[in-house]
Tab-separated table of C-alpha atoms and ligand atoms in Angstrom:
chain	number	residue	atom	x	y	z
A	37	UNK	CA	-19.340	-1.415	-32.880
A	38	UNK	CA	-19.341	0.251	-29.517
A	39	UNK	CA	-17.334	3.782	-29.675
A	40	UNK	CA	-17.679	4.933	-25.617
A	41	UNK	CA	-15.357	6.134	-23.458
A	42	UNK	CA	-15.018	7.171	-20.336
A	43	UNK	CA	-12.442	9.673	-18.878
A	44	UNK	CA	-11.698	11.042	-15.521
A	45	UNK	CA	-11.128	14.657	-13.929
A	46	UNK	CA	-8.738	16.436	-15.400
A	47	UNK	CA	-5.155	16.516	-13.261
A	48	UNK	CA	-6.526	13.390	-12.493
A	49	UNK	CA	-2.633	11.115	-10.854
A	50	UNK	CA	-1.725	8.386	-12.230
A	51	UNK	CA	0.749	6.432	-11.072
A	52	UNK	CA	1.917	3.535	-10.075
A	53	UNK	CA	3.110	2.666	-6.272
A	54	UNK	CA	6.621	0.926	-4.638
A	55	UNK	CA	8.143	-0.123	-1.081
A	56	UNK	CA	12.109	1.115	-0.286
A	57	UNK	CA	13.054	-1.971	0.964
A	58	UNK	CA	10.486	-4.056	-1.892
A	59	UNK	CA	12.700	-2.324	-4.466
A	60	UNK	CA	15.690	-1.046	-3.571
A	61	UNK	CA	18.137	-4.291	-2.441
A	62	UNK	CA	20.815	-4.626	-0.107
A	63	UNK	CA	18.818	-2.884	3.293
A	64	UNK	CA	20.782	-5.417	4.991
A	65	UNK	CA	20.353	-2.201	8.441
A	66	UNK	CA	16.796	-3.040	8.800
A	67	UNK	CA	14.580	-5.858	10.901
A	68	UNK	CA	13.394	-7.135	7.545
A	69	UNK	CA	16.578	-7.325	6.376
A	70	UNK	CA	17.329	-10.378	9.721
A	71	UNK	CA	14.103	-11.426	9.404
A	72	UNK	CA	15.173	-13.325	5.906
A	73	UNK	CA	18.244	-14.606	7.455
A	74	UNK	CA	16.197	-16.809	10.004
A	75	UNK	CA	15.341	-19.930	8.396
A	76	UNK	CA	11.307	-20.829	7.432
A	77	UNK	CA	10.585	-16.653	7.908
A	78	UNK	CA	9.944	-16.565	4.007
A	79	UNK	CA	8.546	-18.516	1.049
A	80	UNK	CA	11.118	-21.043	-1.312
A	81	UNK	CA	13.826	-19.039	1.614
A	82	UNK	CA	14.112	-16.288	-0.883
A	83	UNK	CA	15.862	-12.781	0.323
A	84	UNK	CA	15.047	-9.283	-1.289
A	85	UNK	CA	18.894	-8.892	-1.938
A	86	UNK	CA	19.180	-6.737	-4.404
A	87	UNK	CA	15.634	-6.483	-4.974
A	88	UNK	CA	15.391	-4.509	-8.243
A	89	UNK	CA	18.372	-2.477	-7.775
A	90	UNK	CA	17.247	0.567	-7.511
A	91	UNK	CA	19.938	1.636	-4.718
A	92	UNK	CA	22.314	-0.002	-7.534
A	93	UNK	CA	20.634	3.257	-9.246
A	94	UNK	CA	18.363	1.263	-11.660
A	95	UNK	CA	15.557	3.838	-10.545
A	96	UNK	CA	15.823	5.447	-13.460
A	97	UNK	CA	15.022	3.555	-15.519
A	98	UNK	CA	12.338	2.216	-13.949
A	99	UNK	CA	11.307	5.564	-13.268
A	100	UNK	CA	12.131	6.476	-17.205
A	101	UNK	CA	9.369	3.748	-17.984
A	102	UNK	CA	6.466	5.039	-16.116
A	103	UNK	CA	6.887	8.257	-17.544
A	104	UNK	CA	7.447	6.755	-21.412
A	105	UNK	CA	3.810	4.848	-20.072
A	106	UNK	CA	2.522	8.199	-19.345
A	107	UNK	CA	2.510	8.246	-15.622
A	108	UNK	CA	2.116	11.810	-13.877
A	109	UNK	CA	2.813	10.597	-10.733
A	110	UNK	CA	4.716	7.374	-7.698
A	111	UNK	CA	4.713	6.522	-4.313
A	112	UNK	CA	7.136	5.648	-2.795
A	113	UNK	CA	9.170	4.854	0.554
A	114	UNK	CA	11.728	5.880	2.019
A	115	UNK	CA	13.939	3.934	4.227
A	116	UNK	CA	13.804	4.966	8.151
A	117	UNK	CA	17.069	2.247	8.882
A	118	UNK	CA	19.193	4.643	5.981
A	119	UNK	CA	18.612	7.494	7.069
A	120	UNK	CA	18.472	6.662	10.709
A	121	UNK	CA	21.189	3.755	10.368
A	122	UNK	CA	21.521	4.755	14.310
A	123	UNK	CA	19.109	6.464	17.256
A	124	UNK	CA	19.679	10.143	15.804
A	125	UNK	CA	22.759	9.391	13.835
A	126	UNK	CA	21.390	11.212	10.984
A	127	UNK	CA	22.737	9.974	7.268
A	128	UNK	CA	23.147	12.928	4.725
A	129	UNK	CA	23.626	10.127	2.106
A	130	UNK	CA	20.872	8.412	2.461
A	131	UNK	CA	18.603	12.093	2.200
A	132	UNK	CA	21.125	12.755	-0.371
A	133	UNK	CA	20.293	9.440	-3.029
A	134	UNK	CA	16.436	10.485	-1.251
A	135	UNK	CA	16.528	13.927	-3.037
A	136	UNK	CA	18.122	12.794	-6.610
A	137	UNK	CA	15.371	10.281	-6.593
A	138	UNK	CA	12.786	13.027	-5.790
A	139	UNK	CA	14.375	15.349	-8.328
A	140	UNK	CA	14.321	12.591	-10.705
A	141	UNK	CA	10.799	12.042	-10.535
A	142	UNK	CA	9.640	16.022	-10.789
A	143	UNK	CA	12.232	16.075	-14.005
A	144	UNK	CA	10.376	13.111	-15.576
A	145	UNK	CA	7.200	14.768	-15.045
A	146	UNK	CA	6.807	12.723	-12.219
A	147	UNK	CA	4.482	14.254	-8.950
A	148	UNK	CA	6.714	12.031	-6.102
A	149	UNK	CA	4.400	10.925	-3.698
A	150	UNK	CA	6.532	9.866	-0.435
A	151	UNK	CA	5.504	6.868	2.395
A	152	UNK	CA	7.584	7.760	5.284
A	153	UNK	CA	6.738	4.027	6.693
A	154	UNK	CA	6.410	1.283	4.972
A	155	UNK	CA	6.456	-2.381	7.260
A	156	UNK	CA	10.420	-2.207	7.865
A	157	UNK	CA	11.994	-0.551	11.358
A	158	UNK	CA	15.610	0.410	11.932
A	159	UNK	CA	17.271	-2.871	13.624
A	160	UNK	CA	17.849	-0.373	16.694
A	161	UNK	CA	14.522	0.464	16.935
A	162	UNK	CA	13.048	-2.832	17.197
A	163	UNK	CA	15.478	-3.549	19.806
A	164	UNK	CA	14.115	-0.596	21.816
A	165	UNK	CA	10.711	-2.695	21.204
A	166	UNK	CA	9.756	-1.000	17.669
A	167	UNK	CA	5.467	-0.220	17.786
A	168	UNK	CA	5.361	-1.656	20.885
A	169	UNK	CA	7.340	0.180	23.325
A	170	UNK	CA	5.640	4.066	22.988
A	171	UNK	CA	8.727	5.312	22.570
A	172	UNK	CA	8.192	4.800	18.626
A	173	UNK	CA	6.416	7.566	18.821
A	174	UNK	CA	8.883	10.306	19.677
A	175	UNK	CA	11.493	8.052	16.966
A	176	UNK	CA	8.714	8.849	13.973
A	177	UNK	CA	8.295	12.667	14.104
A	178	UNK	CA	12.446	13.449	15.300
A	179	UNK	CA	12.738	10.646	11.711
A	180	UNK	CA	9.921	12.192	9.876
A	181	UNK	CA	10.984	16.116	11.062
A	182	UNK	CA	14.974	15.362	9.974
A	183	UNK	CA	13.388	13.786	6.121
A	184	UNK	CA	11.021	15.768	5.721
A	185	UNK	CA	13.325	19.510	5.824
A	186	UNK	CA	15.590	17.566	3.587
A	187	UNK	CA	12.914	16.755	0.945
A	188	UNK	CA	9.870	19.102	1.427
A	189	UNK	CA	11.320	21.515	-1.684
A	190	UNK	CA	10.428	18.081	-3.323
A	191	UNK	CA	7.286	16.737	-2.010
A	192	UNK	CA	4.248	17.905	-0.889
A	193	UNK	CA	2.727	14.599	-0.665
A	194	UNK	CA	3.132	12.515	2.709
A	195	UNK	CA	1.659	9.134	3.787
A	196	UNK	CA	2.679	8.800	7.368
A	197	UNK	CA	2.526	4.763	7.121
A	198	UNK	CA	1.577	2.561	4.928
A	199	UNK	CA	-1.635	0.371	6.022
A	200	UNK	CA	-0.667	0.513	9.529
A	201	UNK	CA	-3.816	-2.533	9.749
A	202	UNK	CA	-2.106	-4.366	7.510
A	203	UNK	CA	0.985	-4.131	9.904
A	204	UNK	CA	-0.466	-4.749	12.962
A	205	UNK	CA	-2.149	-7.761	12.254
A	206	UNK	CA	1.158	-9.449	10.408
A	207	UNK	CA	4.055	-8.502	12.642
A	208	UNK	CA	1.847	-8.434	15.642
A	209	UNK	CA	-0.943	-10.427	15.812
A	210	UNK	CA	-0.304	-13.373	12.857
A	211	UNK	CA	3.511	-14.062	13.091
A	212	UNK	CA	4.211	-13.187	8.766
A	213	UNK	CA	5.761	-10.332	10.041
A	214	UNK	CA	9.044	-9.399	12.504
A	215	UNK	CA	8.879	-9.357	14.913
A	216	UNK	CA	6.701	-12.842	14.224
A	217	UNK	CA	4.148	-12.271	17.663
A	218	UNK	CA	1.002	-13.484	17.796
A	219	UNK	CA	-0.743	-11.495	20.778
A	220	UNK	CA	-4.196	-9.328	20.271
A	221	UNK	CA	-3.965	-7.281	22.656
A	222	UNK	CA	-0.363	-5.908	22.122
A	223	UNK	CA	-1.536	-5.431	18.009
A	224	UNK	CA	-4.638	-3.239	19.515
A	225	UNK	CA	-1.713	-1.413	21.902
A	226	UNK	CA	0.532	-1.047	18.606
A	227	UNK	CA	-2.740	0.026	16.700
A	228	UNK	CA	-2.702	3.209	19.382
A	229	UNK	CA	0.655	3.959	19.119
A	230	UNK	CA	0.082	4.185	15.140
A	231	UNK	CA	-1.868	6.483	15.609
A	232	UNK	CA	-0.087	8.930	17.386
A	233	UNK	CA	3.224	8.564	15.512
A	234	UNK	CA	0.256	9.418	12.603
A	235	UNK	CA	-0.673	12.750	14.556
A	236	UNK	CA	2.876	13.845	15.560
A	237	UNK	CA	3.707	13.131	11.786
A	238	UNK	CA	1.119	14.846	10.464
A	239	UNK	CA	1.800	18.278	13.308
A	240	UNK	CA	5.448	18.039	12.822
A	241	UNK	CA	4.487	17.950	8.694
A	242	UNK	CA	2.345	20.607	8.560
A	243	UNK	CA	5.192	22.873	10.851
A	244	UNK	CA	7.967	22.340	8.445
A	245	UNK	CA	5.874	22.804	5.282
A	246	UNK	CA	2.285	24.452	5.598
A	247	UNK	CA	1.365	23.567	2.149
A	248	UNK	CA	2.119	20.010	2.410
A	249	UNK	CA	-0.774	17.227	1.601
A	250	UNK	CA	-0.603	14.499	4.274
A	251	UNK	CA	-2.621	11.300	5.071
A	252	UNK	CA	-2.715	7.705	6.138
A	253	UNK	CA	-2.373	4.511	4.016
A	254	UNK	CA	-5.590	1.916	4.866
A	255	UNK	CA	-5.535	-1.548	3.351
A	256	UNK	CA	-9.928	-1.704	3.146
A	257	UNK	CA	-11.323	-4.826	2.628
A	258	UNK	CA	-14.703	-4.929	2.254
A	259	UNK	CA	-16.150	-7.966	4.883
A	260	UNK	CA	-19.394	-9.991	4.026
A	261	UNK	CA	-20.489	-11.932	6.568
A	262	UNK	CA	-20.897	-15.820	4.340
A	263	UNK	CA	-23.869	-16.542	5.744
A	264	UNK	CA	-27.366	-14.773	7.293
A	265	UNK	CA	-26.488	-16.810	11.204
A	266	UNK	CA	-25.987	-13.675	12.891
A	267	UNK	CA	-22.829	-15.341	14.051
A	268	UNK	CA	-21.146	-14.624	10.622
A	269	UNK	CA	-22.648	-11.083	10.281
A	270	UNK	CA	-20.947	-10.703	14.195
A	271	UNK	CA	-17.321	-11.336	13.068
A	272	UNK	CA	-18.017	-9.216	10.027
A	273	UNK	CA	-18.767	-6.845	11.668
A	274	UNK	CA	-15.884	-6.525	14.123
A	275	UNK	CA	-13.743	-7.399	11.886
A	276	UNK	CA	-14.554	-4.446	9.288
A	277	UNK	CA	-14.833	-1.972	12.788
A	278	UNK	CA	-10.966	-3.007	14.039
A	279	UNK	CA	-9.176	-3.627	10.256
A	280	UNK	CA	-10.866	-0.874	8.078
A	281	UNK	CA	-11.890	1.721	10.786
A	282	UNK	CA	-10.261	1.483	13.851
A	283	UNK	CA	-7.342	3.675	12.867
A	284	UNK	CA	-9.255	5.711	10.316
A	285	UNK	CA	-11.935	6.515	12.467
A	286	UNK	CA	-9.750	8.279	15.281
A	287	UNK	CA	-7.797	10.023	12.344
A	288	UNK	CA	-11.526	12.381	12.355
A	289	UNK	CA	-12.653	12.073	15.934
A	290	UNK	CA	-9.676	11.524	18.137
A	291	UNK	CA	-11.669	8.429	19.775
A	292	UNK	CA	-10.515	5.156	19.902
A	293	UNK	CA	-12.954	2.542	19.492
A	294	UNK	CA	-11.074	-0.576	20.730
A	295	UNK	CA	-13.378	-3.941	20.638
A	296	UNK	CA	-13.304	-3.298	24.789
A	297	UNK	CA	-12.498	-0.676	26.140
A	298	UNK	CA	-12.252	3.407	24.362
A	299	UNK	CA	-9.733	5.908	24.286
A	300	UNK	CA	-9.339	9.348	23.891
A	301	UNK	CA	-6.577	10.274	21.231
A	302	UNK	CA	-7.138	14.075	21.029
A	303	UNK	CA	-4.233	15.561	18.668
A	304	UNK	CA	-4.903	12.936	16.199
A	305	UNK	CA	-8.240	14.292	15.668
A	306	UNK	CA	-8.392	16.018	11.937
A	307	UNK	CA	-4.904	14.738	11.033
A	308	UNK	CA	-6.505	13.201	7.916
A	309	UNK	CA	-5.938	16.297	4.238
A	310	UNK	CA	-6.375	12.824	2.244
A	311	UNK	CA	-7.202	9.708	2.585
A	312	UNK	CA	-4.836	6.697	1.171
A	313	UNK	CA	-6.910	4.003	0.253
A	314	UNK	CA	-4.584	0.704	-0.267
A	315	UNK	CA	-8.347	-1.865	-2.454
A	316	UNK	CA	-7.204	-5.204	-3.733
A	317	UNK	CA	-10.321	-7.556	-2.947
A	318	UNK	CA	-12.690	-8.247	-0.302
A	319	UNK	CA	-13.181	-11.050	2.456
A	320	UNK	CA	-15.964	-13.601	3.464
A	321	UNK	CA	-15.897	-13.751	6.805
A	322	UNK	CA	-18.083	-16.886	8.913
A	323	UNK	CA	-17.965	-17.613	12.820
A	324	UNK	CA	-14.904	-20.273	13.879
A	325	UNK	CA	-15.440	-20.619	17.428
A	326	UNK	CA	-11.956	-22.074	17.135
A	327	UNK	CA	-10.013	-19.495	16.809
A	328	UNK	CA	-10.160	-16.728	19.540
A	329	UNK	CA	-6.504	-14.863	18.432
A	330	UNK	CA	-8.539	-14.084	15.391
A	331	UNK	CA	-11.801	-13.191	17.465
A	332	UNK	CA	-13.214	-16.422	15.474
A	333	UNK	CA	-13.212	-15.140	11.888
A	334	UNK	CA	-11.649	-17.417	9.093
A	335	UNK	CA	-11.939	-14.686	6.225
A	336	UNK	CA	-11.986	-16.521	2.644
A	337	UNK	CA	-12.374	-15.402	-1.522
A	338	UNK	CA	-16.518	-17.464	-1.854
A	339	UNK	CA	-16.885	-20.815	-4.541
A	340	UNK	CA	-16.388	-19.273	-8.192
A	341	UNK	CA	-13.854	-15.716	-7.390
A	342	UNK	CA	-12.088	-14.823	-10.218
A	343	UNK	CA	-8.832	-15.842	-8.319
A	344	UNK	CA	-5.884	-14.623	-9.463
A	345	UNK	CA	-2.662	-17.450	-9.967
A	346	UNK	CA	-1.532	-18.532	-6.555
A	347	UNK	CA	-5.194	-17.434	-4.974
A	348	UNK	CA	-4.644	-14.618	-2.763
A	349	UNK	CA	-5.895	-12.285	-4.674
A	350	UNK	CA	-9.335	-12.282	-5.999
A	351	UNK	CA	-10.657	-10.182	-9.308
A	352	UNK	CA	-14.297	-8.843	-7.361
A	353	UNK	CA	-13.876	-4.913	-8.911
A	354	UNK	CA	-17.274	-4.361	-6.773
A	355	UNK	CA	-15.346	-4.287	-3.618
A	356	UNK	CA	-13.516	-1.296	-5.096
A	357	UNK	CA	-16.865	0.846	-5.014
A	358	UNK	CA	-17.467	0.202	-2.095
A	359	UNK	CA	-13.673	0.524	-0.920
A	360	UNK	CA	-14.420	4.313	-2.554
A	361	UNK	CA	-18.055	5.028	-0.413
A	362	UNK	CA	-16.104	3.452	3.336
A	363	UNK	CA	-13.958	6.476	1.968
A	364	UNK	CA	-15.791	8.820	0.857
A	365	UNK	CA	-17.093	8.667	4.891
A	366	UNK	CA	-14.530	10.516	5.955
A	367	UNK	CA	-15.260	13.366	3.849
A	368	UNK	CA	-11.830	14.494	2.743
A	369	UNK	CA	-10.165	13.124	-0.639
A	370	UNK	CA	-9.616	10.211	-1.960
A	371	UNK	CA	-5.869	9.023	-3.025
A	372	UNK	CA	-5.991	5.378	-4.828
A	373	UNK	CA	-2.748	4.274	-3.520
A	374	UNK	CA	-2.388	0.741	-4.614
A	375	UNK	CA	-4.294	-1.425	-6.443
A	376	UNK	CA	-3.379	-4.896	-8.333
A	377	UNK	CA	-3.032	-8.528	-8.683
A	378	UNK	CA	-0.641	-11.089	-9.031
A	379	UNK	CA	0.281	-12.016	-12.024
A	380	UNK	CA	2.948	-13.547	-13.919
A	381	UNK	CA	1.049	-14.621	-16.682
A	382	UNK	CA	-0.381	-11.438	-17.334
A	383	UNK	CA	-3.552	-13.573	-17.608
A	384	UNK	CA	-6.211	-11.776	-15.506
A	385	UNK	CA	-4.635	-8.281	-14.918
A	386	UNK	CA	-6.063	-6.590	-17.921
A	387	UNK	CA	-9.701	-7.204	-17.003
A	388	UNK	CA	-8.608	-6.640	-13.504
A	389	UNK	CA	-6.918	-3.289	-13.992
A	390	UNK	CA	-10.247	-1.628	-16.239
A	391	UNK	CA	-12.948	-3.347	-14.430
A	392	UNK	CA	-10.654	-1.396	-11.474
A	393	UNK	CA	-10.398	1.370	-12.527
A	394	UNK	CA	-14.578	1.569	-14.009
A	395	UNK	CA	-15.109	1.426	-10.462
A	396	UNK	CA	-13.111	4.326	-10.177
A	397	UNK	CA	-14.583	6.197	-13.259
A	398	UNK	CA	-17.663	5.321	-12.009
A	399	UNK	CA	-17.360	7.365	-8.774
A	400	UNK	CA	-15.023	10.160	-9.787
A	401	UNK	CA	-17.987	10.821	-12.028
A	402	UNK	CA	-20.779	10.783	-9.910
A	403	UNK	CA	-18.160	13.846	-7.635
A	404	UNK	CA	-16.802	11.587	-5.599
A	405	UNK	CA	-13.419	13.710	-5.147
A	406	UNK	CA	-11.153	10.375	-6.283
A	407	UNK	CA	-8.299	12.705	-7.182
A	408	UNK	CA	-5.400	9.970	-8.330
A	409	UNK	CA	-5.041	5.591	-8.745
A	410	UNK	CA	-1.722	4.187	-7.966
A	411	UNK	CA	-0.994	0.617	-9.681
A	412	UNK	CA	0.318	-1.599	-7.988
A	413	UNK	CA	3.655	-2.362	-9.146
A	414	UNK	CA	5.728	-1.084	-11.545
A	415	UNK	CA	7.567	-4.417	-11.441
A	416	UNK	CA	7.851	-6.852	-10.266
A	417	UNK	CA	9.437	-6.078	-6.775
A	418	UNK	CA	10.086	-8.868	-2.753
A	419	UNK	CA	7.193	-9.108	-1.704
A	420	UNK	CA	7.194	-9.946	1.338
A	421	UNK	CA	7.345	-13.364	3.561
A	422	UNK	CA	5.947	-14.363	-0.233
A	423	UNK	CA	9.052	-12.765	-1.572
A	424	UNK	CA	9.618	-13.524	-5.323
A	425	UNK	CA	6.462	-16.108	-5.812
A	426	UNK	CA	3.967	-13.008	-6.032
A	427	UNK	CA	4.487	-11.506	-9.610
A	428	UNK	CA	2.661	-7.534	-9.084
A	429	UNK	CA	4.647	-5.236	-11.431
A	430	UNK	CA	3.417	-3.829	-15.362
A	431	UNK	CA	7.034	-5.342	-15.495
A	432	UNK	CA	8.518	-8.457	-14.825
A	433	UNK	CA	11.805	-8.190	-13.616
A	434	UNK	CA	14.404	-11.453	-12.882
A	435	UNK	CA	15.744	-11.198	-9.968
A	436	UNK	CA	18.573	-12.275	-10.744
A	437	UNK	CA	19.795	-10.663	-13.843
A	438	UNK	CA	18.063	-7.737	-13.688
A	439	UNK	CA	16.924	-7.926	-16.726
A	440	UNK	CA	12.866	-6.557	-17.889
A	441	UNK	CA	9.927	-7.466	-19.912
A	442	UNK	CA	6.863	-5.153	-20.557
A	443	UNK	CA	3.940	-7.149	-19.620
A	444	UNK	CA	0.541	-6.099	-22.299
A	445	UNK	CA	-0.905	-4.223	-19.415
A	446	UNK	CA	1.736	-1.770	-18.930
A	447	UNK	CA	0.967	-1.181	-22.507
A	448	UNK	CA	-2.628	-0.852	-21.173
A	449	UNK	CA	-2.413	1.157	-18.536
A	450	UNK	CA	0.280	3.416	-20.213
A	451	UNK	CA	-2.708	4.430	-23.379
A	452	UNK	CA	-4.746	5.262	-20.446
A	453	UNK	CA	-2.749	7.171	-18.392
A	454	UNK	CA	-2.088	8.563	-22.237
A	455	UNK	CA	-5.658	9.122	-22.726
A	456	UNK	CA	-6.601	10.183	-19.470
A	457	UNK	CA	-9.418	7.028	-19.479
A	458	UNK	CA	-10.594	4.009	-20.806
A	459	UNK	CA	-11.936	3.350	-24.894
A	460	UNK	CA	-14.373	-0.267	-26.181
A	461	UNK	CA	-11.053	0.193	-27.922
A	462	UNK	CA	-8.349	-0.785	-24.998
A	463	UNK	CA	-11.051	-2.772	-23.931
A	464	UNK	CA	-12.032	-4.899	-26.542
A	465	UNK	CA	-7.428	-5.413	-27.629
A	466	UNK	CA	-6.660	-5.635	-23.952
A	467	UNK	CA	-9.324	-7.373	-22.004
A	468	UNK	CA	-12.308	-8.925	-24.232
A	469	UNK	CA	-14.112	-10.754	-21.679
A	470	UNK	CA	-14.751	-8.384	-19.465
A	471	UNK	CA	-16.231	-5.877	-23.072
A	472	UNK	CA	-20.066	-6.391	-22.466
A	473	UNK	CA	-19.385	-6.108	-19.074
A	474	UNK	CA	-18.249	-2.434	-19.151
A	475	UNK	CA	-19.989	-1.492	-22.380
A	476	UNK	CA	-23.015	-3.474	-21.845
A	477	UNK	CA	-24.976	-2.523	-25.145
B	557	LIG	O1	3.098	-5.687	-2.148
B	557	LIG	C1	2.172	-4.865	-0.794
B	557	LIG	C2	2.371	-3.107	-0.561
B	557	LIG	O2	3.973	-3.449	0.551
B	557	LIG	C3	1.732	-3.383	0.425
B	557	LIG	N1	0.391	-2.966	0.375
B	557	LIG	C4	-0.234	-4.774	-0.752
B	557	LIG	C5	0.743	-5.559	-1.993
B	557	LIG	C6	1.009	-6.625	-2.297
B	557	LIG	O3	0.469	-7.789	-1.528
């Protein structure tokens, strides 16, 4: 019988990731809360409501679960609308709340990674025009300064903006997120503002905390032309350049490479101490003349893909290797800041987890500087426009009763974190269907 193990480098960070609006509950002063009240915006008319009730204190029991499961890191976000409920008015109680959570993490041996913007905006900011108004840059810098000054003795890792590419696409180009715009030009303008806001935030963080590690978090999706038709190749390349590359490259050399037009943002050059990589799946891309608003591209999963229960995600672990190669081209350490799958029954998650981690291990094993992995997510939480229809948690949550239930993947992940690696025994017990893939004998 094969007995083998893939061990990760010493000091590897093992964690889970969450975001404020998705777990805290009762976030009444942001644009998502208002959006949820509008009919037709969220699947099944769902609302975040109490979410996972972290604001009510349940973060303690959930972080106990994380710590007991061997996790030594956690990525969370702070809620701008709580910290600055009105322009220029800072809420000391909210900052104290985050201080308490971060201190609670440290007591549990959990290294915090703090995201400053994870999709939600204070209502007042949305009313000012949100990310389409260049004023967001100085607003975000001021928010960064206040937050970092208040929390810097408790946190070293900062993510300025989570998935700016997803935000620009979903909020401004596809009507899925508030403000529900569908205007590609405006989305590109928003990307420029995100780059400027990241740069201002990055410099402010380092001014306040010279030893900080600050970066941005990009959702990377490998884009494969569906056929040898040159038009498929052209649109796949265009999608990848805008969705994957545009922001991350600007943070290296301060250059904007829009599909039409170029620009310079010199203050953004060299503003990544690390890159945060969110990887879920890859897309096939074909040319579609009926989709001018999506630059003539149709994105889909290839036939026969190993799909999640609702087909939102496909298990494509080779895409993780591709994502890491992409991230490594920026020449800075890499953290996998999100990776996971929606799977209420936990049928596919165990194999998704070990197969993706195997790819992370392969990269680390040949010296690629991958320094940590944060599974999305610790607990089921409010999944944006998909409401409660998608369950990403290692732990199931019933939002009505707030009861938690451990999924087998939580036990598997705990074994991995404690071992600092994946063993043949784990794969045999939790994901036997992929044993011969990981341990070809
Ligand atoms: O829940 C989201 C998260 O907020 C951002 N990245 C993708 C996750 C799953 O959809």
